[in-house]
Amino acid sequence: MANPKRLDSKYFYDTAGDGLFQDIMNCPEYYLTDCELEIFSEQTEALANLICADNDEAFDLIELGAGDAMKSSYLLKHLVNKGVDFTYLPIDISSHVIELLDNELAQNIPGLKFEGLNGEYFQMLKKAAAMSNKRKVVLFLGSNIGNMPVADAEKFCYELRNSLSPGDMAVIGFDLKKNPKTILDAYNDKGGITKSFNLNLLKRINAELDADFNISQFEHYPTYDPETGSCKSYLISLADQQVHIRSANKNINFQQNEYIFMEISQKFTVQQTKDIAIGTGFIPANYLFDSKNWFTDAIWIAK
């Protein structure tokens, strides 16, 4: 484990982690899902018109980290009902997710052309580019762009642009700066589900790496800095303790009050998103907002 100690948030998502995150999204404090769902469900036609770009050419609609496609399903149904010629290519690291989508979308959206891609984002984007020369529209929703520091988000957008051709499009969900208490409450729900979600990673290490983390000796601690827009989560060691990772024959020492950095959830201003777009080779073409102006889905065009 690095010093200062940190764990990669991509390891949150085992079976228990997946379930806990679904519970988080249903928490009254966790506004992000409802805000973006409002955009996709109530501004579906506007979004579809922007994506179709006033032409009848066929295109590939690619979703990075599709999950259950709850939000994008509104768009998919609308496009199919309008007779738009497109193929939906969800990309997910989980083959289980792709199988579920294949089965569920075939039943729920008859006529949808579907090609699931199981793997890492940019590897699968290359595969998608090799599959057809159609225009690409990439969805990256849920403020997943915020799960990395701003500098890393810029690198991600630059790599995304390099995976696209001029005229291709990206639809990216950004959580916007707002009342700091609203943001902090979203990562520190009263029911303690976010706490359980973070601690579950220690349980996973115990189970999969034969470790002996004492879960009761770690405390979930979230912070939000309204100046930088950085919301971070930590686990704090409540005592001097030693953890044994038996599979690696390694011991890790913790001092009382030492932290493990778990994840970041970056918040943005609209101008900041425009600067990122321009700086990474995109044109910031349009923005759709929820009714509270808490969240935006930005439509960018590759230059």
Tab-separated table of N, CA, C and O in Angstrom, residues 225-283:
chain	number	residue	atom	x	y	z
A	225	ASP	N	-14.349	20.548	-0.412
A	225	ASP	CA	-13.704	21.863	-0.479
A	225	ASP	C	-14.439	22.691	-1.536
A	225	ASP	O	-14.300	22.433	-2.736
A	226	PRO	N	-15.229	23.684	-1.132
A	226	PRO	CA	-15.999	24.457	-2.109
A	226	PRO	C	-15.130	25.300	-3.035
A	226	PRO	O	-15.574	25.700	-4.100
A	227	GLU	N	-13.890	25.557	-2.624
A	227	GLU	CA	-12.998	26.351	-3.469
A	227	GLU	C	-12.550	25.546	-4.692
A	227	GLU	O	-12.634	26.018	-5.827
A	228	THR	N	-12.091	24.331	-4.458
A	228	THR	CA	-11.583	23.507	-5.568
A	228	THR	C	-12.665	22.619	-6.181
A	228	THR	O	-12.492	22.105	-7.284
A	229	GLY	N	-13.767	22.415	-5.458
A	229	GLY	CA	-14.804	21.513	-5.936
A	229	GLY	C	-14.476	20.051	-5.705
A	229	GLY	O	-15.118	19.165	-6.272
A	230	SER	N	-13.511	19.783	-4.855
A	230	SER	CA	-13.053	18.421	-4.625
A	230	SER	C	-13.740	17.809	-3.412
A	230	SER	O	-13.591	18.304	-2.293
A	231	CYS	N	-14.489	16.738	-3.646
A	231	CYS	CA	-15.123	15.982	-2.566
A	231	CYS	C	-14.361	14.661	-2.440
A	231	CYS	O	-14.275	13.899	-3.399
A	232	LYS	N	-13.792	14.410	-1.268
A	232	LYS	CA	-12.947	13.234	-1.085
A	232	LYS	C	-13.456	12.377	0.073
A	232	LYS	O	-14.031	12.894	1.032
A	233	SER	N	-13.228	11.076	-0.047
A	233	SER	CA	-13.593	10.141	1.006
A	233	SER	C	-12.348	9.427	1.516
A	233	SER	O	-11.493	9.020	0.720
A	234	TYR	N	-12.300	9.272	2.836
A	234	TYR	CA	-11.175	8.597	3.493
A	234	TYR	C	-11.711	7.546	4.457
A	234	TYR	O	-12.855	7.638	4.925
A	235	LEU	N	-10.867	6.577	4.775
A	235	LEU	CA	-11.072	5.729	5.934
A	235	LEU	C	-9.980	6.067	6.941
A	235	LEU	O	-8.794	6.129	6.581
A	236	ILE	N	-10.382	6.318	8.191
A	236	ILE	CA	-9.458	6.735	9.240
A	236	ILE	C	-9.236	5.566	10.202
A	236	ILE	O	-10.198	4.962	10.695
A	237	SER	N	-7.973	5.266	10.461
A	237	SER	CA	-7.640	4.231	11.441
A	237	SER	C	-7.907	4.764	12.846
A	237	SER	O	-7.403	5.827	13.222
A	238	LEU	N	-8.679	4.027	13.624
A	238	LEU	CA	-9.050	4.483	14.967
A	238	LEU	C	-8.051	4.065	16.043
A	238	LEU	O	-8.222	4.419	17.212
A	239	ALA	N	-7.016	3.306	15.623
A	239	ALA	CA	-6.031	2.848	16.612
A	239	ALA	C	-4.718	2.524	15.910
A	239	ALA	O	-4.682	2.376	14.689
A	240	ASP	N	-3.640	2.445	16.681
A	240	ASP	CA	-2.408	1.852	16.157
A	240	ASP	C	-2.706	0.371	15.908
A	240	ASP	O	-3.189	-0.332	16.809
A	241	GLN	N	-2.425	-0.101	14.724
A	241	GLN	CA	-2.781	-1.488	14.408
A	241	GLN	C	-1.937	-2.005	13.257
A	241	GLN	O	-1.364	-1.226	12.481
A	242	GLN	N	-1.887	-3.310	13.145
A	242	GLN	CA	-1.175	-3.962	12.048
A	242	GLN	C	-2.124	-4.910	11.327
A	242	GLN	O	-2.861	-5.665	11.964
A	243	VAL	N	-2.107	-4.813	10.001
A	243	VAL	CA	-2.948	-5.665	9.159
A	243	VAL	C	-2.048	-6.630	8.409
A	243	VAL	O	-1.017	-6.230	7.854
A	244	HIS	N	-2.445	-7.878	8.371
A	244	HIS	CA	-1.670	-8.922	7.702
A	244	HIS	C	-2.348	-9.273	6.369
A	244	HIS	O	-3.535	-9.618	6.349
A	245	ILE	N	-1.620	-9.159	5.274
A	245	ILE	CA	-2.090	-9.599	3.959
A	245	ILE	C	-1.403	-10.939	3.692
A	245	ILE	O	-0.286	-10.992	3.170
A	246	ARG	N	-2.042	-12.011	4.064
A	246	ARG	CA	-1.376	-13.322	4.054
A	246	ARG	C	-1.048	-13.787	2.647
A	246	ARG	O	-0.006	-14.427	2.425
A	247	SER	N	-1.892	-13.479	1.678
A	247	SER	CA	-1.637	-13.945	0.311
A	247	SER	C	-0.368	-13.328	-0.269
A	247	SER	O	0.258	-13.894	-1.169
A	248	ALA	N	-0.005	-12.137	0.232
A	248	ALA	CA	1.208	-11.464	-0.242
A	248	ALA	C	2.338	-11.543	0.781
A	248	ALA	O	3.406	-10.971	0.559
A	249	ASN	N	2.060	-12.222	1.895
A	249	ASN	CA	3.047	-12.334	2.981
A	249	ASN	C	3.556	-10.948	3.379
A	249	ASN	O	4.766	-10.688	3.439
A	250	LYS	N	2.586	-10.064	3.640
A	250	LYS	CA	2.932	-8.659	3.896
A	250	LYS	C	2.163	-8.145	5.096
A	250	LYS	O	0.976	-8.477	5.279
A	251	ASN	N	2.818	-7.309	5.888
A	251	ASN	CA	2.178	-6.639	7.012
A	251	ASN	C	2.110	-5.139	6.738
A	251	ASN	O	3.075	-4.556	6.223
A	252	ILE	N	0.996	-4.532	7.111
A	252	ILE	CA	0.817	-3.089	6.921
A	252	ILE	C	0.515	-2.473	8.274
A	252	ILE	O	-0.441	-2.873	8.956
A	253	ASN	N	1.307	-1.498	8.657
A	253	ASN	CA	1.127	-0.813	9.935
A	253	ASN	C	0.317	0.466	9.764
A	253	ASN	O	0.536	1.227	8.806
A	254	PHE	N	-0.603	0.680	10.685
A	254	PHE	CA	-1.386	1.909	10.717
A	254	PHE	C	-1.173	2.592	12.061
A	254	PHE	O	-1.186	1.941	13.107
A	255	GLN	N	-1.011	3.907	12.001
A	255	GLN	CA	-1.007	4.687	13.221
A	255	GLN	C	-2.421	5.193	13.493
A	255	GLN	O	-3.236	5.336	12.570
A	256	GLN	N	-2.717	5.450	14.744
A	256	GLN	CA	-4.019	6.022	15.082
A	256	GLN	C	-4.206	7.336	14.322
A	256	GLN	O	-3.302	8.166	14.248
A	257	ASN	N	-5.379	7.500	13.729
A	257	ASN	CA	-5.784	8.681	12.953
A	257	ASN	C	-5.131	8.750	11.568
A	257	ASN	O	-5.328	9.735	10.844
A	258	GLU	N	-4.369	7.751	11.171
A	258	GLU	CA	-3.838	7.705	9.810
A	258	GLU	C	-4.984	7.422	8.843
A	258	GLU	O	-5.929	6.703	9.166
A	259	TYR	N	-4.883	7.962	7.643
A	259	TYR	CA	-5.979	7.821	6.689
A	259	TYR	C	-5.602	6.929	5.502
A	259	TYR	O	-4.441	6.767	5.161
A	260	ILE	N	-6.648	6.361	4.901
A	260	ILE	CA	-6.554	5.726	3.583
A	260	ILE	C	-7.415	6.561	2.642
A	260	ILE	O	-8.621	6.730	2.889
A	261	PHE	N	-6.819	7.097	1.603
A	261	PHE	CA	-7.605	7.838	0.607
A	261	PHE	C	-8.378	6.834	-0.243
A	261	PHE	O	-7.800	5.903	-0.807
A	262	MET	N	-9.699	7.034	-0.355
A	262	MET	CA	-10.560	6.070	-1.039
A	262	MET	C	-11.014	6.542	-2.421
A	262	MET	O	-10.909	5.822	-3.397
A	263	GLU	N	-11.551	7.760	-2.498
A	263	GLU	CA	-12.057	8.214	-3.792
A	263	GLU	C	-12.234	9.719	-3.798
A	263	GLU	O	-12.300	10.373	-2.760
A	264	ILE	N	-12.335	10.250	-5.024
A	264	ILE	CA	-12.637	11.663	-5.225
A	264	ILE	C	-13.907	11.768	-6.062
A	264	ILE	O	-14.181	10.915	-6.919
A	265	SER	N	-14.707	12.773	-5.771
A	265	SER	CA	-15.900	13.084	-6.566
A	265	SER	C	-15.845	14.573	-6.873
A	265	SER	O	-16.297	15.401	-6.083
A	266	GLN	N	-15.253	14.890	-8.001
A	266	GLN	CA	-14.990	16.279	-8.364
A	266	GLN	C	-16.257	16.984	-8.837
A	266	GLN	O	-17.051	16.419	-9.599
A	267	LYS	N	-16.426	18.230	-8.405
A	267	LYS	CA	-17.530	19.070	-8.846
A	267	LYS	C	-16.964	20.207	-9.711
A	267	LYS	O	-15.843	20.671	-9.487
A	268	PHE	N	-17.757	20.667	-10.666
A	268	PHE	CA	-17.266	21.586	-11.689
A	268	PHE	C	-18.156	22.817	-11.804
A	268	PHE	O	-19.327	22.798	-11.426
A	269	THR	N	-17.598	23.879	-12.389
A	269	THR	CA	-18.413	24.974	-12.913
A	269	THR	C	-18.610	24.718	-14.407
A	269	THR	O	-17.828	23.986	-15.035
A	270	VAL	N	-19.641	25.339	-14.985
A	270	VAL	CA	-19.884	25.172	-16.427
A	270	VAL	C	-18.689	25.694	-17.216
A	270	VAL	O	-18.252	25.071	-18.194
A	271	GLN	N	-18.143	26.844	-16.796
A	271	GLN	CA	-16.991	27.394	-17.509
A	271	GLN	C	-15.806	26.440	-17.460
A	271	GLN	O	-15.071	26.299	-18.445
A	272	GLN	N	-15.638	25.769	-16.345
A	272	GLN	CA	-14.543	24.809	-16.217
A	272	GLN	C	-14.705	23.667	-17.231
A	272	GLN	O	-13.732	23.236	-17.853
A	273	THR	N	-15.926	23.193	-17.413
A	273	THR	CA	-16.150	22.118	-18.396
A	273	THR	C	-15.872	22.607	-19.813
A	273	THR	O	-15.349	21.857	-20.645
A	274	LYS	N	-16.214	23.859	-20.083
A	274	LYS	CA	-15.937	24.413	-21.412
A	274	LYS	C	-14.434	24.522	-21.644
A	274	LYS	O	-13.941	24.216	-22.745
A	275	ASP	N	-13.710	24.937	-20.618
A	275	ASP	CA	-12.253	25.040	-20.740
A	275	ASP	C	-11.627	23.665	-20.985
A	275	ASP	O	-10.696	23.535	-21.793
A	276	ILE	N	-12.145	22.641	-20.296
A	276	ILE	CA	-11.625	21.283	-20.499
A	276	ILE	C	-11.903	20.830	-21.925
A	276	ILE	O	-11.035	20.249	-22.591
A	277	ALA	N	-13.110	21.106	-22.423
A	277	ALA	CA	-13.460	20.712	-23.791
A	277	ALA	C	-12.499	21.349	-24.794
A	277	ALA	O	-11.897	20.656	-25.624
A	278	ILE	N	-12.354	22.649	-24.707
A	278	ILE	CA	-11.517	23.375	-25.671
A	278	ILE	C	-10.062	22.926	-25.573
A	278	ILE	O	-9.379	22.757	-26.587
A	279	GLY	N	-9.613	22.688	-24.353
A	279	GLY	CA	-8.216	22.307	-24.143
A	279	GLY	C	-7.879	20.897	-24.576
A	279	GLY	O	-6.702	20.548	-24.701
A	280	THR	N	-8.905	20.072	-24.802
A	280	THR	CA	-8.643	18.673	-25.168
A	280	THR	C	-9.131	18.318	-26.577
A	280	THR	O	-9.201	17.144	-26.928
A	281	GLY	N	-9.468	19.337	-27.367
A	281	GLY	CA	-9.788	19.087	-28.771
A	281	GLY	C	-11.258	18.954	-29.109
A	281	GLY	O	-11.619	18.426	-30.162
A	282	PHE	N	-12.125	19.454	-28.227
A	282	PHE	CA	-13.569	19.416	-28.470
A	282	PHE	C	-14.123	20.829	-28.612
A	282	PHE	O	-13.538	21.800	-28.121
A	283	ILE	N	-15.276	20.924	-29.227
A	283	ILE	CA	-16.067	22.150	-29.238
A	283	ILE	C	-17.219	21.956	-28.259
A	283	ILE	O	-18.019	21.011	-28.431
